[in-house]
Amino acid sequence: MQLSLFDIVPEADPAEQEREEIRSLRKELEEQNYRYYVLNAPLMSDREFDEKMHRLEALEKKHPEMFDAKSPTQHVGSDIAKQTSKKNGNFEQVAHKYPMLSLANTYSEDEIRSWLERVYKGLEGQTEMEIVCELKFDGLSISLWYEGGRLTKALTRGDGVKGDNVLSNILTIPNIPHTVAGEPQDFEIRGEVLLPWENFERINRQREEDEEPLFANPRNAASGTLKSLDPEVVRQRGLDAYLYYVLGEELTGNTHFERLNAAKKRGFHVSEAIRVCHSVEEVMDYIHYWDTERRNLPVATDGVVLKVNSLRQQEILGYTAKTPRWAIAFKFEAEKQCTRLESVSYQVGRTGRITPVANMEPVQLSGTIVKRATLNNEDFIRQLDLHEGDFVWVEKGGEIIPKITAVEPSKRGLDARPIAFIRTCPECGAPLIRYEGEADWYCSNDAGCPPQIKGKMEHFVSRKAMNIDGLGSETIDLFYEQGWLRNIADIYSLQAEQIAPLTGFGERSAERILQGIEASKEVPWPRVLFALGIRFVGETTAKKLARSFPTVDLLREASLEQLVQTEDVGEEIAKSILGWFADERNLLIVERLRQAGVQMEGEAPAEPTGNALAGLSIVISGVFQHHSRDEYKALIEQNGGKNIGSVSAKTSFILAGDNMGPAKLEKAEKLGVRLVNEDEFLQMINQ
Ligand code: IVH
């Protein structure tokens, strides 16, 4: 065969290929940095990220002509939200006194050995070298500024040059001192903010119950928490902090270890696991010990940090653009296991959402036995290309929830069939539906599917809806099992004589439940409308709808055109409302609720838009009767005021409910900040 000139494809220039790879890795790593630090939703594992970063470093070294100060190898990943994001737009940004750097890292013990050699060589003429070994905590770095002995600022790493001042949230962490005695009075201390495993699991359990997306790992949860704009939320989550680096002009001591000990004596939370090592073997022993022992720690760690102890030697070694040369992180491998998929089962959530679950041959992973893992949704199964009887790789890195990361293709049987996602509900047999643009399938039988019935009931009695205290989810389950509750209207037919004989109840609790039910009959129409649980009709939409449709009959008779005239109600919501009222069973429920005395009509209060609170900074504290805390927050803002998290001399007044926190009360008294009760407040804004 003869080749014509046109058939000869120019051979790709290998150098150009590498330059292209540099460009593409830079782009990919920047995107990952953003997903990791800002969105808290990384798409690749830490290991994969580190490998790509190492590859980019090697290529850039080979191609100095490609140097770019903006490359991800030259700067730390930024946690500062882009201007367009509201996420943490409300924190003041402050320039770091000393740049907040990252650490070089490796997964290889050999590389640790060569780093130790390199460092020793770099200290020519010095005979002694000590290495401090510490745990690498897997949270968010924080820089605390003490001025005149008081904690005045708490900055996130940000882009390494400037960070967000999240002081109001940091003040809620119990083991961070607000003031310190002794010298020096002006210094900076850095460390890691973490969410202990125990609290992480508690929060995720609650989120699971509320069908909110789970936090993938404690780091993501801690990061989301620290950037929350409400310090009260932060306090409830229960963050912790470990400190590992002291900086300042007036510090004494010649070594890192001495400085950490001095900080510990002044009341800072410094880890007990710190060791000063004098040989390579001691360093390796430390690494090996903690690779397994870390499983017994209350917080997440992802490696070990080695630091040259002498501050003089640190100075000699200096810094690169991104990392100190006197420190390195050895990162632990996420534990992985290969096991057989036995079956896929399907869970039905309270909104009818179907979650596929992989049941696997039990396998030991990071100290626990794993036999189940979520498969998220149909797309995830398809992406994995999961087949019946496949062998799958399960990982449990920094994440408590085991994840299937891949299928092992070499072990697939010849006749294995792809997993076919179910099309009918495993609880009630009804067909499943997938709404446009959503990844999840839902059971269509929302009025008759048991988990959905119970879910609707839980929503109906919840605090922001009918607020029926005595009916928790366990009680609802129990009454459902008894056959007393099949829909929300059945709640109003419950009898004290039925409930009292049940184990664990008695007359008093039966009475309490009925009182709660009775009280719910006073709940105004907009909240009742929200409580009905019509898809897409949240708290705010319900209020707006109730203003346009002051009775349930008007709402039921409304046409699509009329519905969409309501503020914030688009076609999707309107169709959902029409669909709900088109169902005979719902009409019956409405009728029964009306008969029971539930408020199915009533003017919704007009949206107050006064200026009564202009220029005032108001703290909300305690529990309220007439509105939820969120509602009060909205009322403050609608009236020109500002809701702030903690009491200071600048606080105008505290909107005080029942059971106000003693610390806030004490501070208010000390600073002479006025307390305003709920009724006074509502008068102030003419409600
Ligand atoms: S020292 C200049 N020590 O790891 C070096 N960092 O991947 C300052 N980290 O940004 C850091 N545990 O957030 C140091 N014992 C420890 C640490 C630690 C966790 C974090 C820190 C840093 C990141 C680098």
XYZ file of C-alpha atoms and ligand atoms in Angstrom:
711
model
C 0.000 0.000 0.000
C 1.253 3.403 -0.862
C 0.770 6.304 1.457
C -0.152 9.635 0.050
C 1.194 12.766 1.658
C -2.179 13.470 3.216
C -2.168 10.211 5.117
C 0.917 11.096 7.085
C -0.280 12.416 10.398
C 2.362 14.648 11.959
C 3.751 12.896 15.009
C 2.738 14.688 18.177
C 5.611 16.581 19.724
C 6.151 14.982 23.186
C 7.188 18.291 24.741
C 4.052 19.953 23.427
C 1.995 17.056 24.752
C 3.461 17.630 28.207
C 2.782 21.335 28.007
C -0.779 20.521 27.107
C -0.957 18.170 30.078
C 0.315 20.980 32.335
C -2.455 23.264 31.091
C -5.111 20.655 31.557
C -3.910 19.578 35.030
C -3.824 23.203 36.184
C -7.404 23.677 35.096
C -8.573 20.438 36.659
C -6.804 21.064 39.970
C -8.123 24.636 40.223
C -11.641 23.328 39.744
C -11.077 20.676 42.392
C -9.697 23.249 44.822
C -12.879 25.238 44.398
C -15.062 22.182 44.889
C -13.074 21.142 47.963
C -12.567 24.424 49.777
C -15.603 26.481 48.766
C -18.352 24.048 47.851
C -17.254 21.288 50.254
C -18.158 18.805 47.571
C -14.978 17.314 46.130
C -15.350 15.016 43.140
C -12.049 13.196 43.502
C -10.395 11.503 46.438
C -7.561 13.244 48.289
C -5.233 10.573 46.974
C -6.155 11.232 43.362
C -5.830 14.989 43.893
C -2.391 14.621 45.490
C -1.204 12.353 42.674
C -2.288 14.860 40.024
C -0.614 17.681 41.955
C 2.624 15.687 42.166
C 2.463 14.962 38.435
C 1.956 18.679 37.711
C 4.900 19.585 39.965
C 7.137 17.134 38.113
C 6.055 18.407 34.682
C 6.531 22.053 35.674
C 10.012 21.249 36.902
C 10.777 19.741 33.505
C 9.312 22.735 31.672
C 10.529 25.867 33.465
C 9.376 27.910 30.445
C 5.821 27.134 31.550
C 6.238 28.787 34.980
C 3.115 30.569 36.114
C 2.713 32.128 39.549
C -1.005 31.375 39.257
C -0.498 27.626 38.906
C -2.091 25.541 41.688
C 1.405 24.319 42.556
C 2.312 27.887 43.522
C -0.548 28.803 45.807
C -2.754 27.156 48.389
C -6.355 26.256 47.539
C -8.678 29.102 48.441
C -11.746 28.719 50.640
C -12.970 32.203 49.816
C -16.311 32.067 48.053
C -16.511 33.671 44.646
C -18.174 37.060 44.695
C -21.303 35.673 43.133
C -21.834 33.182 45.932
C -23.711 34.314 49.016
C -22.259 31.455 50.982
C -19.751 33.244 53.141
C -20.122 36.719 51.736
C -20.929 38.119 55.154
C -17.569 37.627 56.830
C -15.039 40.397 56.964
C -11.886 39.525 55.023
C -8.610 40.210 56.775
C -5.023 39.966 55.505
C -2.895 37.363 57.282
C 0.097 38.727 59.171
C 2.085 35.690 58.032
C 0.951 33.822 54.905
C -0.968 30.661 55.695
C 0.827 27.940 53.823
C 0.132 24.370 52.972
C 2.309 21.292 53.533
C 4.217 19.175 51.044
C 2.862 15.655 51.261
C 3.636 12.101 50.343
C 2.176 8.628 50.709
C 5.542 6.924 50.560
C 7.838 6.036 53.450
C 10.803 6.128 51.081
C 10.019 9.722 50.260
C 9.918 10.503 53.970
C 13.391 8.982 54.273
C 14.704 11.083 51.395
C 13.050 14.213 52.795
C 14.823 13.599 56.094
C 18.133 13.205 54.263
C 17.527 16.320 52.183
C 16.682 18.401 55.207
C 19.733 17.155 57.068
C 21.914 18.047 54.093
C 20.270 21.451 53.891
C 21.476 22.107 57.417
C 25.115 21.791 56.501
C 27.376 22.162 59.447
C 24.664 21.305 61.987
C 25.189 18.030 63.769
C 21.938 17.604 65.597
C 18.504 17.537 64.133
C 15.272 16.799 65.974
C 12.012 16.037 64.220
C 8.699 16.704 65.918
C 6.008 14.215 64.853
C 2.389 15.259 65.125
C -0.935 14.011 63.906
C -2.324 15.591 60.785
C -5.835 16.630 61.754
C -8.376 16.539 58.963
C -10.398 19.688 59.461
C -10.030 23.336 58.548
C -7.069 25.460 59.424
C -7.695 28.504 61.551
C -5.507 31.372 62.671
C -6.338 32.913 66.040
C -5.092 36.412 66.866
C -4.564 37.408 70.461
C -4.060 41.088 71.080
C -3.582 42.373 74.627
C -4.345 38.824 75.791
C -7.802 38.796 74.110
C -8.905 36.741 71.158
C -9.653 39.453 68.594
C -9.743 37.637 65.259
C -10.134 34.132 63.903
C -9.246 33.817 60.245
C -9.774 30.893 57.911
C -6.915 30.110 55.567
C -8.728 31.830 52.708
C -6.341 32.045 49.770
C -3.352 31.960 52.125
C -2.945 35.732 51.919
C -6.280 36.830 53.333
C -9.010 34.874 55.124
C -12.553 35.230 56.438
C -12.865 36.434 60.013
C -15.146 33.827 61.589
C -14.586 34.983 65.176
C -18.274 34.899 66.178
C -18.354 31.195 65.324
C -14.980 30.376 66.843
C -16.130 31.897 70.140
C -18.644 29.029 70.426
C -15.864 26.400 70.618
C -15.445 25.621 74.306
C -11.720 24.805 74.344
C -10.581 28.012 72.629
C -9.725 30.554 75.362
C -11.261 34.007 74.888
C -8.529 35.581 77.005
C -5.112 34.387 78.177
C -2.896 35.421 81.063
C 0.908 35.553 80.950
C 3.329 36.688 78.277
C 3.353 37.487 75.454
C -0.030 39.160 75.137
C 0.196 39.638 71.371
C 0.664 36.498 69.286
C -0.983 34.245 66.766
C -1.777 30.568 67.180
C -2.845 28.283 64.381
C -4.567 24.971 64.403
C -7.367 22.882 63.043
C -11.100 23.134 63.644
C -12.768 19.731 63.664
C -16.108 18.144 64.177
C -15.633 15.093 66.446
C -16.885 11.796 64.987
C -19.575 11.545 67.647
C -21.125 14.912 66.758
C -20.714 14.251 63.044
C -22.687 11.033 63.370
C -25.381 12.710 65.490
C -25.818 15.514 62.938
C -25.956 13.081 60.033
C -28.536 10.926 61.839
C -30.700 14.013 62.240
C -30.148 15.038 58.622
C -31.083 11.567 57.487
C -34.300 11.785 59.476
C -35.052 15.187 57.956
C -34.109 13.839 54.523
C -31.461 16.501 54.119
C -28.283 15.641 52.215
C -25.712 14.006 54.503
C -22.261 15.453 55.121
C -19.763 13.149 53.422
C -17.153 13.471 56.164
C -16.438 15.499 59.313
C -14.209 17.912 57.392
C -17.035 18.948 55.090
C -19.377 19.232 58.035
C -16.879 21.344 60.006
C -16.277 23.585 57.037
C -19.973 24.120 56.364
C -20.504 24.771 60.058
C -17.699 27.281 60.480
C -18.969 29.302 57.552
C -22.528 29.307 58.824
C -23.794 32.792 59.480
C -25.570 31.785 62.683
C -23.274 31.175 65.692
C -26.141 29.463 67.496
C -26.166 26.734 64.831
C -22.400 26.465 65.213
C -22.660 26.058 68.989
C -25.203 23.269 68.648
C -23.036 21.358 66.191
C -20.200 21.110 68.746
C -16.902 21.885 67.024
C -13.516 21.195 68.590
C -10.046 22.601 67.903
C -6.432 21.392 68.149
C -3.632 23.940 67.951
C -0.228 23.197 66.457
C 1.690 26.309 65.470
C 2.554 29.480 67.410
C 3.776 32.666 65.726
C 4.685 36.150 66.897
C 7.484 38.654 67.393
C 7.715 38.439 71.168
C 7.753 34.682 71.660
C 10.446 32.968 73.675
C 11.802 29.412 73.268
C 14.145 27.972 70.680
C 12.074 25.066 69.489
C 8.644 24.342 68.087
C 8.067 21.809 70.861
C 8.833 24.346 73.617
C 6.376 26.788 72.069
C 3.642 24.187 71.905
C 4.224 23.249 75.549
C 4.085 26.882 76.582
C 0.799 27.239 74.683
C -0.569 24.154 76.408
C 0.295 25.646 79.805
C -1.593 28.816 78.868
C -4.751 26.816 78.297
C -4.631 25.951 74.596
C -5.785 22.550 73.387
C -2.618 20.905 72.107
C -2.626 17.227 71.133
C -1.047 14.727 73.533
C 0.280 12.725 70.599
C 3.287 14.950 69.873
C 6.752 13.286 69.986
C 10.254 14.630 69.539
C 12.173 12.053 67.461
C 15.911 11.676 67.066
C 16.171 8.977 64.403
C 14.528 7.808 61.220
C 13.392 4.667 63.038
C 11.623 6.665 65.733
C 9.816 8.648 63.024
C 8.738 5.436 61.258
C 7.563 3.885 64.518
C 5.415 6.943 65.152
C 3.898 6.697 61.656
C 3.161 2.971 62.004
C 1.703 3.319 65.470
C -0.747 6.050 64.484
C -1.735 4.455 61.178
C -3.760 1.961 63.195
C -4.210 3.730 66.536
C -5.841 6.779 64.916
C -9.026 4.753 64.629
C -9.507 5.185 68.362
C -9.264 8.965 68.270
C -12.358 11.133 68.731
C -11.536 13.201 65.628
C -10.510 12.536 62.018
C -6.833 12.466 61.079
C -5.417 11.785 57.647
C -1.711 11.496 58.299
C 1.289 12.572 60.314
C 3.146 15.874 60.097
C 6.928 15.988 60.550
C 8.480 19.309 61.527
C 12.080 20.295 62.161
C 12.087 21.179 65.854
C 14.741 23.907 66.016
C 13.396 27.331 65.025
C 16.881 28.371 63.942
C 17.043 25.369 61.611
C 13.543 26.152 60.302
C 14.802 29.592 59.400
C 17.784 28.161 57.515
C 15.549 25.826 55.530
C 12.972 28.489 54.681
C 9.937 28.231 52.410
C 8.836 27.586 48.854
C 5.965 29.685 47.450
C 3.475 27.294 48.936
C 5.039 25.209 51.705
C 7.699 25.347 54.398
C 10.775 23.263 53.579
C 11.053 22.327 57.250
C 7.847 20.290 57.325
C 6.194 17.463 55.409
C 3.004 15.450 55.753
C 2.920 11.685 55.454
C -0.619 10.800 54.440
C -2.323 7.560 55.345
C -3.908 5.498 52.581
C -7.670 5.295 52.694
C -8.409 1.692 53.528
C -9.850 -0.251 50.606
C -11.314 -3.737 50.336
C -12.717 -5.799 47.515
C -15.873 -7.750 48.274
C -18.794 -9.378 46.512
C -22.095 -7.636 45.864
C -24.809 -9.952 47.158
C -27.864 -7.910 46.288
C -29.232 -4.438 45.805
C -32.133 -3.407 48.037
C -34.172 -0.239 47.928
C -35.176 2.068 50.769
C -38.209 4.318 50.596
C -37.735 7.655 52.337
C -40.364 9.826 53.950
C -40.805 11.878 50.798
C -41.092 8.677 48.756
C -37.535 8.986 47.478
C -35.985 5.634 46.586
C -32.395 4.987 47.668
C -30.632 1.897 46.296
C -28.379 0.127 48.799
C -25.634 -2.402 48.054
C -25.613 -5.452 50.319
C -22.166 -6.986 50.277
C -20.326 -9.938 51.696
C -19.186 -8.533 55.081
C -15.663 -7.162 55.024
C -13.398 -5.619 57.661
C -12.610 -1.964 56.946
C -10.975 0.589 59.275
C -11.905 -1.421 62.320
C -15.576 -1.964 61.487
C -17.443 -4.560 59.520
C -18.951 -3.158 56.359
C -21.783 -4.927 54.611
C -23.911 -2.120 53.233
C -23.182 1.001 51.215
C -25.423 3.516 49.520
C -25.599 3.463 45.736
C -27.162 6.952 45.674
C -29.358 6.675 42.589
C -29.840 5.004 39.229
C -27.219 7.178 37.495
C -24.589 6.206 40.056
C -25.273 2.500 39.427
C -24.971 3.083 35.713
C -21.732 5.049 36.065
C -20.224 2.208 38.096
C -21.516 -0.198 35.464
C -22.595 -2.421 38.324
C -23.593 -5.995 37.456
C -25.170 -8.723 39.561
C -22.576 -10.592 41.637
C -19.840 -8.068 40.843
C -16.806 -7.655 43.081
C -16.663 -4.064 44.230
C -14.044 -1.846 45.883
C -15.209 -0.276 49.137
C -13.395 2.645 50.727
C -13.759 4.366 54.002
C -11.101 7.124 53.847
C -11.933 10.150 55.948
C -15.534 9.211 55.641
C -17.542 7.275 58.101
C -19.966 6.137 55.438
C -18.374 3.437 53.280
C -18.406 4.179 49.576
C -18.224 1.878 46.598
C -15.576 3.472 44.433
C -15.262 0.984 41.582
C -16.122 -2.414 40.207
C -13.318 -4.993 39.823
C -13.706 -5.931 36.146
C -11.406 -8.975 36.304
C -13.775 -10.785 38.617
C -17.014 -10.347 36.670
C -18.807 -13.546 35.673
C -19.396 -14.024 31.946
C -23.146 -14.202 32.355
C -23.489 -11.312 34.840
C -26.369 -9.021 34.015
C -26.376 -5.273 34.669
C -28.310 -4.175 37.755
C -31.779 -3.143 36.640
C -33.211 -0.365 38.785
C -36.676 -1.198 40.119
C -39.745 0.424 38.587
C -42.231 -0.245 41.400
C -42.155 0.695 45.070
C -40.774 -2.063 47.328
C -43.069 -0.923 50.164
C -46.413 -0.626 48.404
C -45.941 -1.833 44.808
C -46.971 1.455 43.199
C -45.138 2.613 40.051
C -42.131 4.879 40.525
C -41.816 8.294 38.915
C -38.788 10.389 38.091
C -39.406 14.131 37.929
C -37.785 16.059 35.137
C -34.296 17.248 36.001
C -34.013 15.079 39.133
C -31.731 12.105 39.636
C -34.002 10.285 42.074
C -37.006 8.053 41.581
C -40.064 8.514 43.818
C -42.944 6.264 44.797
C -46.068 7.696 43.174
C -48.429 6.486 45.886
C -47.949 9.429 48.210
C -51.224 8.927 50.042
C -50.946 5.186 50.610
C -47.291 4.213 50.953
C -46.451 3.578 54.653
C -43.120 5.489 54.943
C -44.689 8.393 53.102
C -47.761 8.431 55.315
C -45.574 8.513 58.401
C -43.347 11.159 56.826
C -46.324 13.389 56.051
C -47.520 12.998 59.586
C -44.128 13.928 61.004
C -44.066 17.019 58.829
C -47.632 17.917 59.872
C -46.842 17.829 63.608
C -43.398 19.490 63.288
C -42.564 22.725 65.084
C -42.875 25.039 62.093
C -46.144 23.400 61.050
C -48.810 22.363 63.636
C -46.270 22.138 66.464
C -47.846 19.113 68.207
C -45.243 18.370 70.807
C -46.220 14.954 72.134
C -46.265 13.256 68.731
C -42.663 12.357 67.946
C -41.657 10.003 65.155
C -41.615 6.934 67.427
C -45.118 7.665 68.706
C -46.316 8.149 65.138
C -44.770 4.795 64.183
C -46.456 3.124 67.112
C -49.886 4.638 66.429
C -49.466 3.710 62.782
C -48.766 0.092 63.765
C -51.909 0.178 65.894
C -53.828 1.180 62.792
C -54.981 4.488 64.287
C -53.157 6.787 61.916
C -53.529 6.482 58.154
C -53.535 10.157 57.258
C -53.057 13.512 58.974
C -56.764 13.946 59.688
C -56.721 10.774 61.832
C -54.642 12.686 64.395
C -57.809 14.554 65.396
C -59.693 11.303 66.071
C -57.177 10.004 68.623
C -58.711 9.239 72.025
C -57.041 9.401 75.433
C -58.631 6.030 76.335
C -56.892 4.407 73.369
C -53.470 5.810 74.195
C -53.308 5.554 77.989
C -53.199 1.703 78.213
C -50.203 1.453 75.831
C -46.933 0.526 77.543
C -44.888 3.578 78.350
C -47.823 5.991 78.100
C -50.397 6.227 80.911
C -53.082 8.816 81.458
C -50.812 11.788 81.885
C -48.936 11.421 78.641
C -52.160 10.592 76.797
C -53.588 13.827 78.160
C -50.498 15.743 77.123
C -50.732 14.451 73.561
C -54.382 15.402 73.326
C -53.686 18.850 74.734
C -51.046 19.347 72.033
C -53.548 18.276 69.382
C -56.174 20.610 70.821
C -53.740 23.546 70.860
C -52.900 22.921 67.198
C -56.431 23.976 66.301
C -55.311 27.563 66.988
C -52.502 27.386 64.436
C -53.266 30.018 61.751
C -54.203 29.074 58.179
C -50.846 29.886 56.512
C -49.088 27.384 58.766
C -51.858 24.810 58.296
C -51.370 25.180 54.557
C -47.655 24.534 55.007
C -48.464 21.565 57.264
C -50.568 19.898 54.544
C -47.274 18.943 52.913
C -48.107 19.829 49.311
C -44.954 19.260 47.261
C -42.994 22.521 46.761
C -45.219 24.491 49.169
C -42.697 25.482 51.824
C -43.177 27.849 54.726
C -42.730 31.069 52.772
C -44.758 29.987 49.753
C -47.580 28.938 52.082
C -47.629 32.400 53.626
C -47.745 34.081 50.249
C -50.454 31.744 49.004
C -52.526 32.298 52.130
C -52.387 36.032 51.491
C -53.818 35.576 47.986
C -56.171 32.763 48.994
C -57.432 33.434 52.507
C -59.560 30.250 52.621
C -58.885 26.673 51.645
C -61.938 26.765 49.359
C -60.553 29.705 47.396
C -57.267 27.894 47.016
C -58.996 24.682 45.938
C -61.006 26.524 43.295
C -58.046 28.525 41.963
C -57.001 27.999 38.361
C -53.422 27.687 37.192
C -53.553 31.272 35.899
C -54.760 32.553 39.259
C -52.194 30.566 41.212
C -49.200 31.793 39.235
C -50.209 35.365 39.945
C -49.070 34.833 43.518
C -45.554 36.061 44.194
C -42.939 33.296 43.887
C -45.467 30.751 42.605
C -44.397 29.382 39.257
C -45.995 26.779 37.075
C -44.312 23.880 38.855
C -45.739 24.864 42.247
C -49.115 25.720 40.741
C -49.357 22.311 39.070
C -48.437 20.598 42.296
C -51.241 22.446 44.125
C -53.772 21.630 41.403
C -52.707 17.987 41.495
C -53.069 17.833 45.267
C -56.612 19.210 45.250
C -57.557 16.990 42.325
C -57.108 13.946 44.564
C -60.402 12.992 46.239
C -58.558 11.623 49.263
C -57.012 15.004 49.956
C -60.393 16.716 49.730
C -61.676 14.312 52.340
C -58.732 15.126 54.585
C -59.384 18.847 54.210
C -63.011 18.310 55.130
C -62.163 16.251 58.189
C -59.587 18.804 59.370
C -62.173 21.549 59.002
C -64.724 19.496 60.959
C -62.154 18.924 63.692
C -61.769 22.673 64.106
C -58.428 23.207 62.357
C -58.076 26.745 60.889
C -58.707 26.371 57.175
C -59.054 30.092 56.627
C -57.829 33.393 57.956
C -56.104 36.473 56.664
C -52.368 36.067 56.566
C -50.677 39.062 58.153
C -49.469 41.499 55.533
C -45.745 41.421 54.963
C -44.454 44.123 57.302
C -42.011 46.349 55.542
C -41.631 49.083 58.131
C -38.502 50.803 59.243
C -39.186 50.411 62.931
C -35.877 48.649 63.567
C -33.665 50.642 61.217
C -30.058 50.733 62.390
C -30.623 48.339 65.312
C -28.501 45.237 65.938
C -30.609 42.593 67.615
C -29.689 39.281 69.191
C -32.342 36.542 69.338
C -32.167 34.181 72.295
C -34.446 31.571 73.856
C -37.655 29.836 72.860
C -40.732 31.708 71.587
C -44.508 31.232 71.546
C -45.794 33.146 68.517
C -43.104 32.714 65.878
C -40.094 30.510 65.249
C -36.598 31.930 65.530
C -36.305 31.951 61.747
C -39.512 33.934 61.494
C -38.222 36.473 64.010
C -35.024 36.752 62.064
C -37.037 37.525 58.926
C -39.194 40.038 60.828
C -36.111 41.880 62.073
C -34.743 42.129 58.563
C -38.061 43.121 57.007
C -38.212 46.012 59.479
C -34.779 47.321 58.683
C -32.907 45.750 61.623
C -29.927 43.434 61.695
C -29.926 40.074 63.415
C -26.566 39.380 65.017
C -25.270 36.257 66.733
C -23.517 37.323 69.885
C -24.050 39.982 72.524
C -21.607 42.885 72.533
C -21.604 46.519 73.596
C -22.973 47.304 70.129
C -26.082 45.163 70.610
C -29.204 47.358 70.641
C -31.340 44.823 72.485
C -31.951 41.122 72.922
C -35.215 39.645 71.735
C -35.551 37.293 74.686
C -37.756 34.214 74.794
C -38.029 31.529 77.481
C -34.962 29.640 78.695
C -32.486 32.179 77.468
C -28.890 30.909 77.763
C -27.226 31.898 81.094
C -24.033 33.070 79.376
C -25.957 35.499 77.151
C -27.990 36.708 80.120
C -24.884 37.366 82.182
C -23.188 39.189 79.332
C -26.288 41.306 78.682
C -26.420 42.329 82.334
C -22.734 43.144 82.387
C -22.943 45.308 79.287
C -26.304 46.811 80.208
C -28.001 45.467 77.068
C -31.807 45.645 77.312
C -34.021 42.532 77.079
C -37.212 42.836 75.023
C -39.853 40.136 75.298
C -41.846 38.700 72.441
C -44.981 40.811 72.926
C -43.059 44.053 73.323
C -41.151 43.226 70.161
C -44.302 42.537 68.152
C -45.692 45.860 69.358
C -42.540 47.614 68.219
C -43.150 46.412 64.691
C -46.909 46.950 64.936
C -47.874 43.302 64.686
S 1.494 22.769 60.380
C 3.403 26.054 57.808
N 0.539 20.763 61.715
O -2.702 20.368 57.041
C 2.791 24.765 58.186
N -0.656 21.517 59.803
O -2.168 19.981 54.225
C 1.596 24.955 58.997
N -2.739 20.314 59.401
O -2.884 23.732 56.086
C 0.817 23.758 59.149
N -2.598 18.957 61.117
O -4.506 22.881 57.936
C 0.373 21.581 60.661
N -0.237 19.034 63.043
C -0.393 19.832 61.998
C -1.506 19.754 61.142
C -1.593 20.601 60.039
C -3.325 19.322 60.091
C -3.307 20.905 58.175
C -3.180 22.390 58.058
C -2.450 22.606 56.774
C -2.748 21.339 56.048
C -1.771 21.055 54.969
